[in-house]
């Protein structure tokens, strides 16, 4: 049995029996090892979110299988935590109750939840905000609360769909550092989608570049540099140029297709 995530020959066609089927993913093969940090880069509409939904168990593949720890993924599970671009907190609950929502569903006592909430709030740097409602937080704080809510379930893999895209550049850099610390401490794998080459290079053990739709894996780039990384070092600039080149070809293709259709 392989531990971690294994995507085997996965294809996804949306609305296959309609007049307008959309081939989102074609023959994806991707393994994410335990504790590995993998970043997906690709042009808009190439199926990155679709792939995360399949792994989260929210959608089913048209072809192929996605497995986690040797078992076929058929439904959502707390061991595969999904974090969206816009934090999806319950607006009527406090930050603390949002974070411990899954623990409550699981039957954890109030006392234990209180302890868990304190630990998680501290971990994501929201110690003083547990009793606030989500609308009282900044965008970066809301994303940290969403991260804490996923971490509460002790996931084995964190699926993150452009989690920092809506944040200003300084907050984004801090969130990346935060995420790396949490990732180190948790031992979980991370599969993160971004449009930012810098973000990919700052975070990833491996960057997976997708083609334009239908998304296929175009290239995989391993990054062995220790973290925190200096993105201005000669090696990182070289890697950034390589990613830019790979991505530019696909973005170009995606635009041409849109103009033709
Ligand atoms: N629920 C759905 N029903 C039908 N088509 C869908 C659905 N979700 C996505 N698609 C289509 O599948 C393709 C891939 O979409 P997806 O959201 O996975 O792309 P993406 O790579 O995440 O793009 P972006 O970078 O813009 O977020 C697109 O053509 C999109 O229109
Ligand atoms: Mg997307």
Short mmCIF file of C-alpha atoms and ligand atoms in Angstrom, two decimals:
data_model
loop_
_atom_site.label_atom_id
_atom_site.label_comp_id
_atom_site.label_asym_id
_atom_site.label_seq_id
_atom_site.Cartn_x
_atom_site.Cartn_y
_atom_site.Cartn_z
CA UNK A 1 0.00 0.00 0.00
CA UNK A 2 1.25 3.48 -0.85
CA UNK A 3 0.89 6.06 1.88
CA UNK A 4 -0.23 9.52 0.81
CA UNK A 5 -2.07 10.58 -2.28
CA UNK A 6 -2.08 8.69 -5.56
CA UNK A 7 -3.86 10.02 -8.63
CA UNK A 8 -3.99 7.41 -11.37
CA UNK A 9 -5.02 8.24 -14.96
CA UNK A 10 -7.66 10.67 -13.75
CA UNK A 11 -9.83 12.48 -16.28
CA UNK A 12 -12.80 14.69 -15.62
CA UNK A 13 -15.49 15.79 -18.04
CA UNK A 14 -18.06 18.16 -16.62
CA UNK A 15 -21.65 17.64 -17.85
CA UNK A 16 -20.66 14.67 -20.05
CA UNK A 17 -24.16 13.98 -21.33
CA UNK A 18 -25.10 17.56 -22.13
CA UNK A 19 -24.75 19.56 -25.35
CA UNK A 20 -21.85 21.31 -23.77
CA UNK A 21 -19.45 18.83 -22.10
CA UNK A 22 -16.27 20.38 -20.71
CA UNK A 23 -13.12 18.28 -20.64
CA UNK A 24 -11.37 19.71 -17.58
CA UNK A 25 -8.67 17.14 -16.83
CA UNK A 26 -7.03 14.53 -19.03
CA UNK A 27 -5.07 11.57 -17.81
CA UNK A 28 -3.54 13.02 -14.65
CA UNK A 29 -0.96 10.92 -12.82
CA UNK A 30 0.33 12.47 -9.63
CA UNK A 31 1.61 11.13 -6.32
CA UNK A 32 2.01 13.26 -3.23
CA UNK A 33 4.08 11.61 -0.55
CA UNK A 34 3.48 11.89 3.14
CA UNK A 35 4.75 15.26 4.32
CA UNK A 36 5.48 16.53 0.81
CA UNK A 37 4.60 20.09 -0.25
CA UNK A 38 3.39 20.15 -3.85
CA UNK A 39 2.27 23.28 -5.69
CA UNK A 40 0.06 23.27 -8.81
CA UNK A 41 0.64 26.04 -11.36
CA UNK A 42 -1.37 26.42 -14.54
CA UNK A 43 -3.40 28.79 -16.69
CA UNK A 44 -6.89 29.81 -15.62
CA UNK A 45 -9.48 27.16 -16.41
CA UNK A 46 -7.02 24.25 -16.75
CA UNK A 47 -8.71 22.17 -14.06
CA UNK A 48 -6.67 22.84 -10.91
CA UNK A 49 -9.71 23.44 -8.70
CA UNK A 50 -11.44 20.49 -10.33
CA UNK A 51 -8.53 18.27 -9.29
CA UNK A 52 -8.70 19.50 -5.68
CA UNK A 53 -12.48 18.83 -5.58
CA UNK A 54 -11.88 15.27 -6.80
CA UNK A 55 -9.24 14.71 -4.10
CA UNK A 56 -11.48 16.31 -1.48
CA UNK A 57 -14.15 13.80 -2.49
CA UNK A 58 -16.64 16.49 -3.50
CA UNK A 59 -16.73 15.38 -7.15
CA UNK A 60 -16.09 12.09 -8.93
CA UNK A 61 -13.64 11.45 -11.73
CA UNK A 62 -14.96 10.46 -15.17
CA UNK A 63 -12.05 8.08 -15.52
CA UNK A 64 -9.22 6.81 -13.35
CA UNK A 65 -8.96 6.78 -9.55
CA UNK A 66 -7.74 8.99 -6.76
CA UNK A 67 -6.50 7.08 -3.72
CA UNK A 68 -5.47 8.17 -0.28
CA UNK A 69 -3.38 5.82 1.86
CA UNK A 70 -4.25 3.02 -0.54
CA UNK A 71 -8.04 3.57 -0.40
CA UNK A 72 -10.15 4.93 -3.24
CA UNK A 73 -11.51 8.39 -2.45
CA UNK A 74 -15.31 8.32 -2.62
CA UNK A 75 -16.43 11.02 -0.18
CA UNK A 76 -15.07 13.97 1.80
CA UNK A 77 -13.05 13.16 4.91
CA UNK A 78 -11.47 15.31 7.64
CA UNK A 79 -8.12 13.70 6.81
CA UNK A 80 -8.26 15.70 3.54
CA UNK A 81 -8.93 19.31 4.56
CA UNK A 82 -9.91 21.74 1.79
CA UNK A 83 -9.29 25.47 2.05
CA UNK A 84 -10.84 27.76 -0.57
CA UNK A 85 -9.63 31.05 -2.01
CA UNK A 86 -12.17 33.02 0.04
CA UNK A 87 -12.37 31.81 3.61
CA UNK A 88 -15.64 29.94 3.99
CA UNK A 89 -16.35 30.47 7.68
CA UNK A 90 -19.84 30.35 9.15
CA UNK A 91 -20.68 34.04 9.63
CA UNK A 92 -23.02 33.41 12.58
CA UNK A 93 -20.41 31.55 14.66
CA UNK A 94 -17.48 33.04 16.55
CA UNK A 95 -13.98 32.30 15.28
CA UNK A 96 -13.53 29.80 18.11
CA UNK A 97 -16.78 27.98 17.31
CA UNK A 98 -15.87 27.93 13.63
CA UNK A 99 -12.51 26.35 14.42
CA UNK A 100 -13.97 23.68 16.69
CA UNK A 101 -17.09 23.02 14.58
CA UNK A 102 -15.86 19.65 13.29
CA UNK A 103 -14.69 18.62 16.76
CA UNK A 104 -18.16 19.34 18.12
CA UNK A 105 -19.74 17.24 15.37
CA UNK A 106 -17.33 14.47 16.37
CA UNK A 107 -18.67 14.65 19.93
CA UNK A 108 -15.70 16.28 21.69
CA UNK A 109 -16.63 17.75 25.09
CA UNK A 110 -16.83 21.52 25.64
CA UNK A 111 -13.80 21.44 27.95
CA UNK A 112 -11.63 19.61 25.43
CA UNK A 113 -12.81 21.87 22.63
CA UNK A 114 -11.84 24.89 24.70
CA UNK A 115 -8.29 23.52 25.08
CA UNK A 116 -8.09 22.65 21.37
CA UNK A 117 -9.34 26.12 20.39
CA UNK A 118 -6.72 27.86 22.54
CA UNK A 119 -3.94 25.77 21.00
CA UNK A 120 -5.13 26.32 17.43
CA UNK A 121 -5.75 30.05 17.87
CA UNK A 122 -2.20 30.40 19.15
CA UNK A 123 -0.82 28.27 16.31
CA UNK A 124 -2.30 30.53 13.63
CA UNK A 125 -1.63 33.78 15.52
CA UNK A 126 -5.24 34.59 16.42
CA UNK A 127 -5.01 34.34 20.19
CA UNK A 128 -7.08 37.44 20.92
CA UNK A 129 -9.75 36.86 18.27
CA UNK A 130 -11.52 33.66 19.35
CA UNK A 131 -14.70 35.42 20.43
CA UNK A 132 -14.99 37.64 17.36
CA UNK A 133 -17.25 36.93 14.43
CA UNK A 134 -15.60 36.40 11.01
CA UNK A 135 -16.74 39.81 9.66
CA UNK A 136 -14.72 41.50 12.42
CA UNK A 137 -11.48 40.00 11.06
CA UNK A 138 -9.25 41.08 8.19
CA UNK A 139 -8.96 38.86 5.09
CA UNK A 140 -5.65 37.41 6.28
CA UNK A 141 -7.08 36.65 9.72
CA UNK A 142 -10.09 34.92 8.16
CA UNK A 143 -7.81 32.71 6.08
CA UNK A 144 -5.85 31.83 9.22
CA UNK A 145 -9.10 30.91 10.97
CA UNK A 146 -10.03 28.68 8.02
CA UNK A 147 -6.60 27.08 8.25
CA UNK A 148 -7.08 26.49 11.99
CA UNK A 149 -10.48 24.91 11.34
CA UNK A 150 -8.92 22.47 8.86
CA UNK A 151 -5.99 21.77 11.22
CA UNK A 152 -8.40 21.01 14.09
CA UNK A 153 -9.30 17.79 12.29
CA UNK A 154 -5.61 16.79 12.14
CA UNK A 155 -5.66 16.28 8.37
CA UNK A 156 -3.07 14.16 6.64
CA UNK A 157 -3.25 16.38 3.60
CA UNK A 158 -4.20 20.03 3.27
CA UNK A 159 -5.75 20.95 -0.07
CA UNK A 160 -5.41 24.69 -0.59
CA UNK A 161 -7.03 26.44 -3.57
CA UNK A 162 -5.33 29.82 -4.05
CA UNK A 163 -5.60 30.41 -0.31
CA UNK A 164 -3.72 33.72 -0.28
CA UNK A 165 -4.83 35.19 -3.61
CA UNK A 166 -7.08 37.83 -2.07
CA UNK A 167 -4.43 39.09 0.37
CA UNK A 168 -2.11 42.05 0.07
CA UNK A 169 1.49 41.24 -0.73
CA UNK A 170 2.88 41.73 2.80
CA UNK A 171 0.16 39.67 4.47
CA UNK A 172 0.65 37.05 1.80
CA UNK A 173 4.38 36.73 2.57
CA UNK A 174 3.62 36.38 6.29
CA UNK A 175 0.97 33.75 5.60
CA UNK A 176 3.45 31.77 3.53
CA UNK A 177 5.95 31.76 6.41
CA UNK A 178 3.15 30.80 8.76
CA UNK A 179 2.04 27.98 6.53
CA UNK A 180 5.58 26.62 6.27
CA UNK A 181 5.89 26.59 10.07
CA UNK A 182 2.55 24.85 10.50
CA UNK A 183 3.35 22.37 7.74
CA UNK A 184 6.67 21.57 9.46
CA UNK A 185 5.01 21.07 12.81
CA UNK A 186 2.07 19.01 11.53
CA UNK A 187 3.85 16.58 9.22
CA UNK A 188 0.86 16.81 6.84
CA UNK A 189 1.21 16.88 3.07
CA UNK A 190 0.12 20.04 1.28
CA UNK A 191 -1.28 20.37 -2.23
CA UNK A 192 -1.60 24.08 -2.98
CA UNK A 193 -2.84 25.88 -6.09
CA UNK A 194 -1.47 29.29 -6.97
CA UNK A 195 -1.01 31.61 -9.93
CA UNK A 196 2.07 33.12 -8.35
CA UNK A 197 5.39 31.65 -9.47
CA UNK A 198 7.11 33.34 -6.52
CA UNK A 199 4.68 31.71 -4.10
CA UNK A 200 5.25 28.32 -5.75
CA UNK A 201 9.02 28.69 -5.50
CA UNK A 202 8.94 29.92 -1.90
CA UNK A 203 6.86 26.97 -0.74
CA UNK A 204 7.14 23.85 -2.85
CA UNK A 205 9.20 20.70 -2.69
CA UNK A 206 7.85 20.14 -6.18
CA UNK A 207 6.06 22.42 -8.63
CA UNK A 208 3.65 20.72 -11.03
CA UNK A 209 2.89 22.78 -14.15
CA UNK A 210 -0.35 22.10 -15.99
CA UNK A 211 -1.17 22.58 -19.66
CA UNK A 212 -4.15 24.66 -20.73
CA UNK A 213 -7.51 22.85 -20.73
CA UNK A 214 -7.92 19.92 -20.76
CA UNK A 215 -5.38 20.06 -17.96
CA UNK A 216 -2.54 17.61 -18.29
CA UNK A 217 0.73 17.60 -16.42
CA UNK A 218 3.25 19.45 -18.57
CA UNK A 219 6.25 19.44 -16.30
CA UNK A 220 7.39 18.77 -12.73
CA UNK A 221 10.15 20.80 -11.13
CA UNK A 222 11.79 19.63 -7.93
CA UNK A 223 13.11 22.34 -5.62
CA UNK A 224 15.76 21.17 -3.21
CA UNK A 225 16.71 24.58 -1.76
CA UNK A 226 16.40 24.87 2.02
CA UNK A 227 13.72 27.24 3.37
CA UNK A 228 13.37 30.16 3.90
CA UNK A 229 14.42 30.68 0.30
CA UNK A 230 16.03 33.69 -1.25
CA UNK A 231 14.02 34.16 -4.43
CA UNK A 232 16.70 36.51 -5.73
CA UNK A 233 19.44 33.86 -5.67
CA UNK A 234 20.81 32.82 -9.06
CA UNK A 235 19.31 29.34 -8.79
CA UNK A 236 15.84 30.58 -7.82
CA UNK A 237 15.85 33.15 -10.64
CA UNK A 238 16.72 30.35 -13.03
CA UNK A 239 13.86 28.23 -11.73
CA UNK A 240 11.46 31.20 -11.90
CA UNK A 241 12.38 31.77 -15.56
CA UNK A 242 11.78 28.11 -16.31
CA UNK A 243 8.33 28.22 -14.69
CA UNK A 244 7.52 31.48 -16.49
CA UNK A 245 8.45 29.97 -19.85
CA UNK A 246 6.37 26.81 -19.28
CA UNK A 247 3.38 28.79 -18.09
CA UNK A 248 3.57 31.48 -20.78
CA UNK A 249 3.22 28.86 -23.56
CA UNK A 250 0.07 27.49 -21.96
CA UNK A 251 -1.51 30.86 -21.16
CA UNK A 252 -0.94 31.82 -24.78
CA UNK A 253 -2.68 28.62 -25.95
CA UNK A 254 -5.60 29.18 -23.58
CA UNK A 255 -6.13 32.70 -24.95
CA UNK A 256 -5.96 31.54 -28.55
CA UNK A 257 -8.62 28.90 -27.85
CA UNK A 258 -10.87 31.44 -26.18
CA UNK A 259 -10.56 33.74 -29.19
CA UNK A 260 -11.44 30.90 -31.58
CA UNK A 261 -14.48 29.72 -29.63
N1 LIG B 1 -19.26 22.63 -11.76
C1 LIG B 1 -18.86 22.76 -13.03
N2 LIG B 1 -19.68 22.50 -14.06
C2 LIG B 1 -19.27 22.61 -15.33
N3 LIG B 1 -18.04 23.02 -15.70
C3 LIG B 1 -17.17 23.31 -14.72
C4 LIG B 1 -17.53 23.21 -13.34
N4 LIG B 1 -16.45 23.58 -12.58
C5 LIG B 1 -15.50 23.91 -13.46
N5 LIG B 1 -15.91 23.74 -14.74
C6 LIG B 1 -15.11 23.96 -15.96
O1 LIG B 1 -13.97 23.15 -15.90
C7 LIG B 1 -12.82 23.83 -16.38
C8 LIG B 1 -11.77 23.83 -15.28
O2 LIG B 1 -12.23 24.64 -14.22
P1 LIG B 1 -11.40 24.85 -12.88
O3 LIG B 1 -12.22 25.69 -11.99
O4 LIG B 1 -10.98 23.51 -12.37
O5 LIG B 1 -10.12 25.62 -13.41
P2 LIG B 1 -8.90 26.27 -12.60
O6 LIG B 1 -7.65 25.70 -13.18
O7 LIG B 1 -9.13 26.12 -11.16
O8 LIG B 1 -9.01 27.81 -13.04
P3 LIG B 1 -8.65 29.13 -12.19
O9 LIG B 1 -7.17 29.23 -12.20
O10 LIG B 1 -9.30 30.23 -13.00
O11 LIG B 1 -9.26 28.97 -10.83
C9 LIG B 1 -13.30 25.22 -16.79
O12 LIG B 1 -13.53 25.22 -18.18
C10 LIG B 1 -14.60 25.39 -16.04
O13 LIG B 1 -15.49 26.21 -16.76
MG1 LIG B 2 -9.49 27.43 -9.60
#
